[in-house]
Amino acid sequence: MGAPVVSGVPILFYTIQVYRQQAISVVFAPGGLLMNCFSSILLSAVPCFALLMASPVHAQSVNNNGYYNGPKVDVNFVSTPPAQYPECREKYLNSTARIFSACSFGVDEARRMAERFGGGKGRIEGYLRGFSWGLYKGVQAGSGDSQAQGVGAALNSDLLGRIDRAVKAGSDQGVAVGRSSGASEARTRFNRALDSNLIPDARLQSIPEPVFSSRISDPYAQFVGQPETIQGLLRDPNLDQGSIRIYSSYDSVFLGDAPKFNLWDYYFSDGTYRFEMARWVEPAAAFQQWQARPIDSKPQYEALGTDSVPVAAPSPAPGAPTTIQQTIDLKDIFKKSFINAYGYYVNYYFSQNFYTNLDEGQRIGEALGRTVGTRYAKSSSEVQAFNQKFRRDEREAYVQSYSGAYSLAFTQTYQDYLNNPKPEIDDFSIIDELDDGIIQPGERFGVSFKIKNYGGKGSMATARVDGAELSVNSPEYAFGALKTTVVQTPMIAQMGRNVSSRANVRLLLAVSGSGYNSLTVQRTAEVIRQVTPVGIEITPNVPEGKALVVVKVRNNSRLPSSSSVRVQLIDSLGRMDVQNLGIILAAQNATAIFVVTELNPLDLLREPGVAVRAQMFLGDLAVDELSGAIVTRAPMVDLPNAFARAAQNPAEQNLALSLLSELRERIRKETDDIQKAGYRDEPGETYLFGLLQAYRSRTHSIEARQMFSSLAREIWSFRSAFTNFLGIKSANRNYFERACKELNGGRKL
C-alpha cells in the first residue's frame, strides 16, 4: 500500500514505543507541506516533528512479500524525494552570493547526513526488526524440538549416581515422619488413659496412610546444578555474536562506534523490536553528531566567515543614511539551513533503507534462535526427566520406610510409657504462712501443685522453690500410675525482707524424683505489704494560705490489719501532723484527712509549691509513703484574690505589697503576648481580668482601695504595648485603660 497523500504530498507515519511501554505516533511529510512548518520555527529549538506529535494518527503499514512474516511494521515508504533548497530560495535568493552559498552548503550536508545517518539507521533498524522476530521464532521452534527433548531426557542415564540420592532422601524422611507419628500415637493413648483406671491398648491394628510432601523443592538444582534458561543462553558470551552482520558494515564516520550487545538485547516477549527515533530523527541532534564526527567537509565549514548586508537604520537622523551594514555569521546560516533541511530528508532515506535488510535479519535470527532453542529443549527436558524420576524414587523410598518406622516407634514409646513414670506439673500456686492471700516481705510460704503422671509406673517427688531468700527441699510425695496427684508442701521458702512493696519476684518450682528427668515450672509472684497507701489528694486554698490533704490507704489481705495503722504528714517547712486510723478490716479502705494552714500564698503561687510527704505505719513498722505538692491550680484567679484578701487586712500589708509586685510583673509579661489573643476575646484567661473580678466581688476598706489604686498606677505605663508605630490605639489598649481606671476607683490616671 502506498503512502497516503495530503495536498499531493506523501506523509510518513512512525509509531515509536519508548522504553518498550508507551506508543506514540509521529507524522512527517517531505516537500512544501513541512517546509512552511520548518520555516515558521526557524529560530525555535523545538523540531517541527515534535509539534506534529500533538495530533497523533493511526499508523499505516506497507505489505511486504519477502521472507519477513512477522507483525506489520508501522513505517510507510516515502517514495518521492523532497525538493532541493526550498529554504535557500525562499529566504536568501535576493541576498548575497556568499549567504546563499552557505545556505546551500548546509542543505547539501543535511542531505548527505540524512542519507548516511538516517539511511544507515534505516538499514540497521530494519535488520534488527527482522532479526528480533527471527530470533523469537527460532527460539520458539527450537524449544519444541522433539529430537532435542529426547536427547535431553536420555541424559539421565549419566546422572544415576545423583538420582540415587532420592532413595536416601525419601527413606530418611519416611523414617523421621514414621517415628514421629508412631510415637505420637502411643503418647496419645496414655494421655487419654489418665485417671481412667485403665491401661491403654497395646495393639496397633492399622497404620495411617502416609502423606508424602517432598522437602526438596528443586532436586536438579540441588544435586546437579542450576538449569540453563533462555535468558542465560542468550547472554552466553560463547555464542557467535558476529553473525549479526549489520554491525560489520557499521558507518562509524556518521553513526559512531558500534554498541556492545548480546542476543538477549534483541529478544522480546512478543518478538517485536521497537526502535526509538529520539536521537537520529531530531535535526538538532543530527547537527551535533555532524559536528562531532570526522566529516571530510568540516574544513570547508570551519572556513566560513562573515558577510555584510544592508538593513534599515533604526530612527535615522534627518539627512543621515537610511541603511546600515549588518554582519552575518555564515556558520549560523549553515546551521539553520542544515537543521531545517535535515527533517525533509531523514524520513525519505530512512524509509528507503528500512526494508533492505529485513529479510536477511530474520533468516539469521531464526538460525541463531533455533540453535539456542534446541539447546534449551535438550537442557529443560533433562531437568524435567531428572526431577520426575527423583520424585518417583523419593516417594517409593518414603512409603517403604514409613510403615516400619511407625510400628517400631509406637512399640518402643508404648513400652517406655508403660514401664516408667511420665509426670507433668500443673497449677503451681503459692501458700503464704499467714494465709491472708498475699505474700509480704519476709513472709514464709509453701507451694501447691498437681502432678499428672501419664506413665504406667508411679514414683516419688520432692519440690524446691528457687528465687526466694531462703529455700529448702520439701518432703517426698508419692504419685501413682496414670493418676493426678495434688501436692501441698509446708513452708519451704521465705521471701526477702528487703523486697519493696508491689515488687514482682520470679519463682522457679523444681520437682525431682527417680525414673524421670527433673521438672521445672516458673511463675511471677507479687510481693505486697498487708496495708499500703493508695493515693493522696491535695486541694489548695491559696488566698487563705491553707490546703486540704486526703490520704487513702488499703488493707490488701483477707484478714484485719495485724496492727493499728497511722498516717504521718510532713511538709517542706518541717511541720508534722498525725492521723491514727486504728485496725483496718480485710479488703477495706481508710482515709486520713489533714488541714494544712499558715501557708504563705506566694509559696503556693510559685512552682514547685509546698511539698508534703504522707508516711504510713503498721504498728511501729514504716510501710510506705506518698508525696505531693500544695500549689495553685488557677494562678490567674488565686493571685488576684490573694492580693484582694491581704489588702483588706491591715496586719497583712507586707504580704499585700509582695502580692502587688507579683501581680504587676505577671501583668507586664502578659501584655507582651496579649496581642495574639486579646483582652476582649478571652478575658478570663488573663491576670487583668482576674484582678477586675477580685476587685468587683467585695467591698474594700480604705487601705484596700489605696492598694488597688497603687497597683493601677504601676501598671498604667504598660498600655503603650497596645499602640502601633502610627500611634493608633488597639481595642486591647482601650480595654486595658478602662480596667486601670476602674481599679483606681473610677478616677483618671
mmCIF file of N, CA, C and O in Angstrom, residues 255-320:
data_model
loop_
_atom_site.group_PDB
_atom_site.id
_atom_site.type_symbol
_atom_site.label_atom_id
_atom_site.label_comp_id
_atom_site.label_asym_id
_atom_site.label_seq_id
_atom_site.Cartn_x
_atom_site.Cartn_y
_atom_site.Cartn_z
ATOM 1 N N LEU A 255 27.807 7.381 12.271
ATOM 2 C CA LEU A 255 26.984 6.794 13.317
ATOM 3 C C LEU A 255 27.723 6.580 14.628
ATOM 4 O O LEU A 255 27.101 6.266 15.631
ATOM 5 N N GLY A 256 29.004 6.703 14.670
ATOM 6 C CA GLY A 256 29.751 6.471 15.898
ATOM 7 C C GLY A 256 30.154 5.023 16.039
ATOM 8 O O GLY A 256 30.069 4.232 15.100
ATOM 9 N N ASP A 257 30.600 4.657 17.244
ATOM 10 C CA ASP A 257 31.081 3.294 17.481
ATOM 11 C C ASP A 257 29.904 2.343 17.659
ATOM 12 O O ASP A 257 28.863 2.697 18.204
ATOM 13 N N ALA A 258 30.067 1.091 17.219
ATOM 14 C CA ALA A 258 29.026 0.073 17.383
ATOM 15 C C ALA A 258 28.805 -0.213 18.870
ATOM 16 O O ALA A 258 29.758 -0.301 19.635
ATOM 17 N N PRO A 259 27.549 -0.351 19.282
ATOM 18 C CA PRO A 259 27.285 -0.589 20.708
ATOM 19 C C PRO A 259 27.641 -2.015 21.116
ATOM 20 O O PRO A 259 27.638 -2.928 20.298
ATOM 21 N N LYS A 260 27.929 -2.196 22.406
ATOM 22 C CA LYS A 260 28.131 -3.536 22.936
ATOM 23 C C LYS A 260 26.764 -4.182 23.130
ATOM 24 O O LYS A 260 25.804 -3.532 23.514
ATOM 25 N N PHE A 261 26.663 -5.502 22.868
ATOM 26 C CA PHE A 261 25.367 -6.150 22.922
ATOM 27 C C PHE A 261 25.560 -7.641 23.124
ATOM 28 O O PHE A 261 26.660 -8.173 23.018
ATOM 29 N N ASN A 262 24.452 -8.301 23.446
ATOM 30 C CA ASN A 262 24.380 -9.749 23.336
ATOM 31 C C ASN A 262 22.987 -10.088 22.810
ATOM 32 O O ASN A 262 22.143 -9.196 22.638
ATOM 33 N N LEU A 263 22.743 -11.364 22.539
ATOM 34 C CA LEU A 263 21.492 -11.738 21.900
ATOM 35 C C LEU A 263 20.280 -11.377 22.753
ATOM 36 O O LEU A 263 19.199 -11.105 22.222
ATOM 37 N N TRP A 264 20.450 -11.362 24.062
ATOM 38 C CA TRP A 264 19.315 -11.039 24.943
ATOM 39 C C TRP A 264 18.793 -9.621 24.682
ATOM 40 O O TRP A 264 17.609 -9.345 24.890
ATOM 41 N N ASP A 265 19.676 -8.721 24.199
ATOM 42 C CA ASP A 265 19.245 -7.356 23.902
ATOM 43 C C ASP A 265 18.208 -7.318 22.792
ATOM 44 O O ASP A 265 17.467 -6.330 22.661
ATOM 45 N N TYR A 266 18.149 -8.358 21.959
ATOM 46 C CA TYR A 266 17.235 -8.351 20.818
ATOM 47 C C TYR A 266 16.185 -9.448 20.917
ATOM 48 O O TYR A 266 15.572 -9.817 19.917
ATOM 49 N N TYR A 267 15.979 -9.968 22.124
ATOM 50 C CA TYR A 267 14.946 -10.978 22.329
ATOM 51 C C TYR A 267 13.810 -10.340 23.118
ATOM 52 O O TYR A 267 14.012 -9.849 24.225
ATOM 53 N N PHE A 268 12.594 -10.343 22.548
ATOM 54 C CA PHE A 268 11.453 -9.691 23.168
ATOM 55 C C PHE A 268 10.340 -10.710 23.364
ATOM 56 O O PHE A 268 10.222 -11.685 22.612
ATOM 57 N N SER A 269 9.509 -10.465 24.374
ATOM 58 C CA SER A 269 8.475 -11.441 24.731
ATOM 59 C C SER A 269 7.481 -11.685 23.609
ATOM 60 O O SER A 269 6.877 -12.753 23.527
ATOM 61 N N ASP A 270 7.272 -10.694 22.734
ATOM 62 C CA ASP A 270 6.385 -10.889 21.587
ATOM 63 C C ASP A 270 7.140 -10.910 20.266
ATOM 64 O O ASP A 270 6.544 -10.882 19.192
ATOM 65 N N GLY A 271 8.453 -10.922 20.311
ATOM 66 C CA GLY A 271 9.273 -10.994 19.118
ATOM 67 C C GLY A 271 9.393 -9.700 18.349
ATOM 68 O O GLY A 271 9.975 -9.686 17.268
ATOM 69 N N THR A 272 8.873 -8.587 18.878
ATOM 70 C CA THR A 272 8.837 -7.332 18.125
ATOM 71 C C THR A 272 9.850 -6.341 18.680
ATOM 72 O O THR A 272 9.736 -5.901 19.827
ATOM 73 N N TYR A 273 10.829 -6.018 17.840
ATOM 74 C CA TYR A 273 11.815 -4.991 18.185
ATOM 75 C C TYR A 273 11.237 -3.634 17.797
ATOM 76 O O TYR A 273 10.847 -3.401 16.661
ATOM 77 N N ARG A 274 11.156 -2.716 18.741
ATOM 78 C CA ARG A 274 10.591 -1.391 18.500
ATOM 79 C C ARG A 274 11.705 -0.359 18.628
ATOM 80 O O ARG A 274 12.187 -0.100 19.721
ATOM 81 N N PHE A 275 12.083 0.199 17.507
ATOM 82 C CA PHE A 275 13.202 1.138 17.521
ATOM 83 C C PHE A 275 12.759 2.476 18.102
ATOM 84 O O PHE A 275 11.575 2.821 18.115
ATOM 85 N N GLU A 276 13.716 3.233 18.586
ATOM 86 C CA GLU A 276 13.463 4.545 19.159
ATOM 87 C C GLU A 276 14.057 5.610 18.244
ATOM 88 O O GLU A 276 15.205 5.519 17.835
ATOM 89 N N MET A 277 13.262 6.629 17.926
ATOM 90 C CA MET A 277 13.675 7.650 16.966
ATOM 91 C C MET A 277 14.247 8.895 17.641
ATOM 92 O O MET A 277 14.620 9.841 16.971
ATOM 93 N N ALA A 278 14.279 8.916 18.946
ATOM 94 C CA ALA A 278 14.513 10.160 19.666
ATOM 95 C C ALA A 278 15.768 10.901 19.211
ATOM 96 O O ALA A 278 15.777 12.122 19.143
ATOM 97 N N ARG A 279 16.839 10.192 18.850
ATOM 98 C CA ARG A 279 18.094 10.874 18.540
ATOM 99 C C ARG A 279 18.285 11.094 17.040
ATOM 100 O O ARG A 279 18.469 12.216 16.589
ATOM 101 N N TRP A 280 18.213 10.008 16.250
ATOM 102 C CA TRP A 280 18.634 10.154 14.860
ATOM 103 C C TRP A 280 17.651 10.915 13.997
ATOM 104 O O TRP A 280 17.992 11.449 12.953
ATOM 105 N N VAL A 281 16.373 11.048 14.405
ATOM 106 C CA VAL A 281 15.410 11.784 13.608
ATOM 107 C C VAL A 281 15.356 13.256 13.992
ATOM 108 O O VAL A 281 14.720 14.052 13.331
ATOM 109 N N GLU A 282 16.034 13.635 15.039
ATOM 110 C CA GLU A 282 15.971 15.012 15.536
ATOM 111 C C GLU A 282 17.028 15.865 14.829
ATOM 112 O O GLU A 282 18.224 15.585 14.936
ATOM 113 N N PRO A 283 16.635 16.920 14.131
ATOM 114 C CA PRO A 283 17.607 17.726 13.374
ATOM 115 C C PRO A 283 18.720 18.309 14.230
ATOM 116 O O PRO A 283 19.883 18.281 13.842
ATOM 117 N N ALA A 284 18.378 18.858 15.382
ATOM 118 C CA ALA A 284 19.414 19.467 16.221
ATOM 119 C C ALA A 284 20.428 18.417 16.668
ATOM 120 O O ALA A 284 21.637 18.670 16.705
ATOM 121 N N ALA A 285 19.954 17.215 17.031
ATOM 122 C CA ALA A 285 20.858 16.143 17.436
ATOM 123 C C ALA A 285 21.721 15.697 16.262
ATOM 124 O O ALA A 285 22.910 15.385 16.420
ATOM 125 N N ALA A 286 21.130 15.653 15.065
ATOM 126 C CA ALA A 286 21.903 15.275 13.885
ATOM 127 C C ALA A 286 23.012 16.284 13.604
ATOM 128 O O ALA A 286 24.137 15.915 13.228
ATOM 129 N N PHE A 287 22.721 17.565 13.812
ATOM 130 C CA PHE A 287 23.749 18.588 13.592
ATOM 131 C C PHE A 287 24.894 18.428 14.600
ATOM 132 O O PHE A 287 26.073 18.548 14.252
ATOM 133 N N GLN A 288 24.544 18.142 15.856
ATOM 134 C CA GLN A 288 25.583 17.907 16.864
ATOM 135 C C GLN A 288 26.428 16.706 16.484
ATOM 136 O O GLN A 288 27.656 16.715 16.646
ATOM 137 N N GLN A 289 25.774 15.655 15.982
ATOM 138 C CA GLN A 289 26.510 14.466 15.551
ATOM 139 C C GLN A 289 27.428 14.802 14.367
ATOM 140 O O GLN A 289 28.563 14.335 14.293
ATOM 141 N N TRP A 290 26.920 15.597 13.446
ATOM 142 C CA TRP A 290 27.718 16.018 12.289
ATOM 143 C C TRP A 290 28.959 16.787 12.739
ATOM 144 O O TRP A 290 30.060 16.578 12.231
ATOM 145 N N GLN A 291 28.793 17.650 13.723
ATOM 146 C CA GLN A 291 29.926 18.427 14.230
ATOM 147 C C GLN A 291 30.934 17.535 14.949
ATOM 148 O O GLN A 291 32.134 17.804 14.918
ATOM 149 N N ALA A 292 30.446 16.479 15.603
ATOM 150 C CA ALA A 292 31.327 15.643 16.420
ATOM 151 C C ALA A 292 32.087 14.599 15.615
ATOM 152 O O ALA A 292 33.099 14.070 16.084
ATOM 153 N N ARG A 293 31.631 14.279 14.386
ATOM 154 C CA ARG A 293 32.248 13.218 13.618
ATOM 155 C C ARG A 293 33.305 13.772 12.668
ATOM 156 O O ARG A 293 33.273 14.950 12.283
ATOM 157 N N PRO A 294 34.245 12.945 12.238
ATOM 158 C CA PRO A 294 35.333 13.391 11.332
ATOM 159 C C PRO A 294 34.856 13.469 9.874
ATOM 160 O O PRO A 294 35.291 12.700 9.003
ATOM 161 N N ILE A 295 33.938 14.391 9.566
ATOM 162 C CA ILE A 295 33.381 14.547 8.223
ATOM 163 C C ILE A 295 34.410 15.255 7.321
ATOM 164 O O ILE A 295 35.077 16.200 7.745
ATOM 165 N N ASP A 296 34.486 14.831 6.041
ATOM 166 C CA ASP A 296 35.507 15.406 5.149
ATOM 167 C C ASP A 296 35.221 16.863 4.789
ATOM 168 O O ASP A 296 36.109 17.586 4.343
ATOM 169 N N SER A 297 33.977 17.321 4.945
ATOM 170 C CA SER A 297 33.637 18.709 4.608
ATOM 171 C C SER A 297 33.792 19.646 5.802
ATOM 172 O O SER A 297 33.444 20.832 5.694
ATOM 173 N N LYS A 298 34.281 19.146 6.892
ATOM 174 C CA LYS A 298 34.436 20.002 8.075
ATOM 175 C C LYS A 298 35.379 21.184 7.820
ATOM 176 O O LYS A 298 35.114 22.294 8.289
ATOM 177 N N PRO A 299 36.505 21.020 7.071
ATOM 178 C CA PRO A 299 37.368 22.188 6.813
ATOM 179 C C PRO A 299 36.633 23.303 6.084
ATOM 180 O O PRO A 299 36.847 24.487 6.361
ATOM 181 N N GLN A 300 35.787 22.936 5.115
ATOM 182 C CA GLN A 300 35.027 23.965 4.394
ATOM 183 C C GLN A 300 34.103 24.712 5.370
ATOM 184 O O GLN A 300 33.941 25.928 5.281
ATOM 185 N N TYR A 301 33.496 23.961 6.304
ATOM 186 C CA TYR A 301 32.622 24.588 7.306
ATOM 187 C C TYR A 301 33.418 25.528 8.203
ATOM 188 O O TYR A 301 32.986 26.647 8.496
ATOM 189 N N GLU A 302 34.587 25.078 8.651
ATOM 190 C CA GLU A 302 35.400 25.905 9.530
ATOM 191 C C GLU A 302 35.868 27.177 8.834
ATOM 192 O O GLU A 302 36.141 28.197 9.482
ATOM 193 N N ALA A 303 35.952 27.143 7.475
ATOM 194 C CA ALA A 303 36.429 28.314 6.739
ATOM 195 C C ALA A 303 35.338 29.359 6.527
ATOM 196 O O ALA A 303 35.608 30.466 6.040
ATOM 197 N N LEU A 304 34.100 29.035 6.828
ATOM 198 C CA LEU A 304 33.022 30.014 6.672
ATOM 199 C C LEU A 304 33.280 31.211 7.576
ATOM 200 O O LEU A 304 33.559 31.055 8.768
ATOM 201 N N GLY A 305 33.167 32.377 7.023
ATOM 202 C CA GLY A 305 33.410 33.575 7.828
ATOM 203 C C GLY A 305 32.144 34.363 8.032
ATOM 204 O O GLY A 305 31.145 33.828 8.514
ATOM 205 N N THR A 306 32.193 35.653 7.653
ATOM 206 C CA THR A 306 31.036 36.531 7.810
ATOM 207 C C THR A 306 30.792 37.260 6.494
ATOM 208 O O THR A 306 31.627 37.287 5.593
ATOM 209 N N ASP A 307 29.630 37.888 6.378
ATOM 210 C CA ASP A 307 29.285 38.718 5.234
ATOM 211 C C ASP A 307 28.459 39.889 5.748
ATOM 212 O O ASP A 307 27.952 39.849 6.889
ATOM 213 N N SER A 308 28.338 40.926 4.924
ATOM 214 C CA SER A 308 27.597 42.121 5.335
ATOM 215 C C SER A 308 26.433 42.324 4.386
ATOM 216 O O SER A 308 26.551 42.148 3.163
ATOM 217 N N VAL A 309 25.292 42.763 4.959
ATOM 218 C CA VAL A 309 24.105 43.092 4.167
ATOM 219 C C VAL A 309 23.534 44.395 4.688
ATOM 220 O O VAL A 309 23.640 44.699 5.886
ATOM 221 N N PRO A 310 22.969 45.215 3.787
ATOM 222 C CA PRO A 310 22.356 46.467 4.243
ATOM 223 C C PRO A 310 20.996 46.188 4.864
ATOM 224 O O PRO A 310 20.218 45.384 4.361
ATOM 225 N N VAL A 311 20.734 46.859 6.001
ATOM 226 C CA VAL A 311 19.432 46.784 6.664
ATOM 227 C C VAL A 311 18.990 48.190 7.005
ATOM 228 O O VAL A 311 19.800 49.124 7.068
ATOM 229 N N ALA A 312 17.693 48.373 7.231
ATOM 230 C CA ALA A 312 17.157 49.698 7.557
ATOM 231 C C ALA A 312 17.717 50.184 8.878
ATOM 232 O O ALA A 312 17.763 49.440 9.860
ATOM 233 N N ALA A 313 18.144 51.455 8.884
ATOM 234 C CA ALA A 313 18.668 52.042 10.122
ATOM 235 C C ALA A 313 17.519 52.367 11.061
ATOM 236 O O ALA A 313 16.488 52.894 10.628
ATOM 237 N N PRO A 314 17.670 52.079 12.344
ATOM 238 C CA PRO A 314 16.609 52.410 13.302
ATOM 239 C C PRO A 314 16.589 53.920 13.578
ATOM 240 O O PRO A 314 17.581 54.489 14.034
ATOM 241 N N SER A 315 15.480 54.575 13.302
ATOM 242 C CA SER A 315 15.267 56.013 13.578
ATOM 243 C C SER A 315 16.432 56.867 13.084
ATOM 244 O O SER A 315 17.150 57.500 13.879
ATOM 245 N N PRO A 316 16.698 56.906 11.782
ATOM 246 C CA PRO A 316 17.827 57.728 11.290
ATOM 247 C C PRO A 316 17.561 59.231 11.477
ATOM 248 O O PRO A 316 16.424 59.700 11.394
ATOM 249 N N ALA A 317 18.623 59.965 11.755
ATOM 250 C CA ALA A 317 18.516 61.424 11.885
ATOM 251 C C ALA A 317 18.282 62.042 10.504
ATOM 252 O O ALA A 317 18.630 61.440 9.473
ATOM 253 N N PRO A 318 17.706 63.263 10.460
ATOM 254 C CA PRO A 318 17.481 63.926 9.164
ATOM 255 C C PRO A 318 18.783 64.070 8.391
ATOM 256 O O PRO A 318 19.795 64.532 8.921
ATOM 257 N N GLY A 319 18.779 63.632 7.164
ATOM 258 C CA GLY A 319 19.966 63.727 6.320
ATOM 259 C C GLY A 319 20.936 62.587 6.473
ATOM 260 O O GLY A 319 21.891 62.468 5.698
ATOM 261 N N ALA A 320 20.721 61.730 7.493
ATOM 262 C CA ALA A 320 21.636 60.603 7.725
ATOM 263 C C ALA A 320 21.247 59.446 6.808
ATOM 264 O O ALA A 320 20.117 59.365 6.314
#
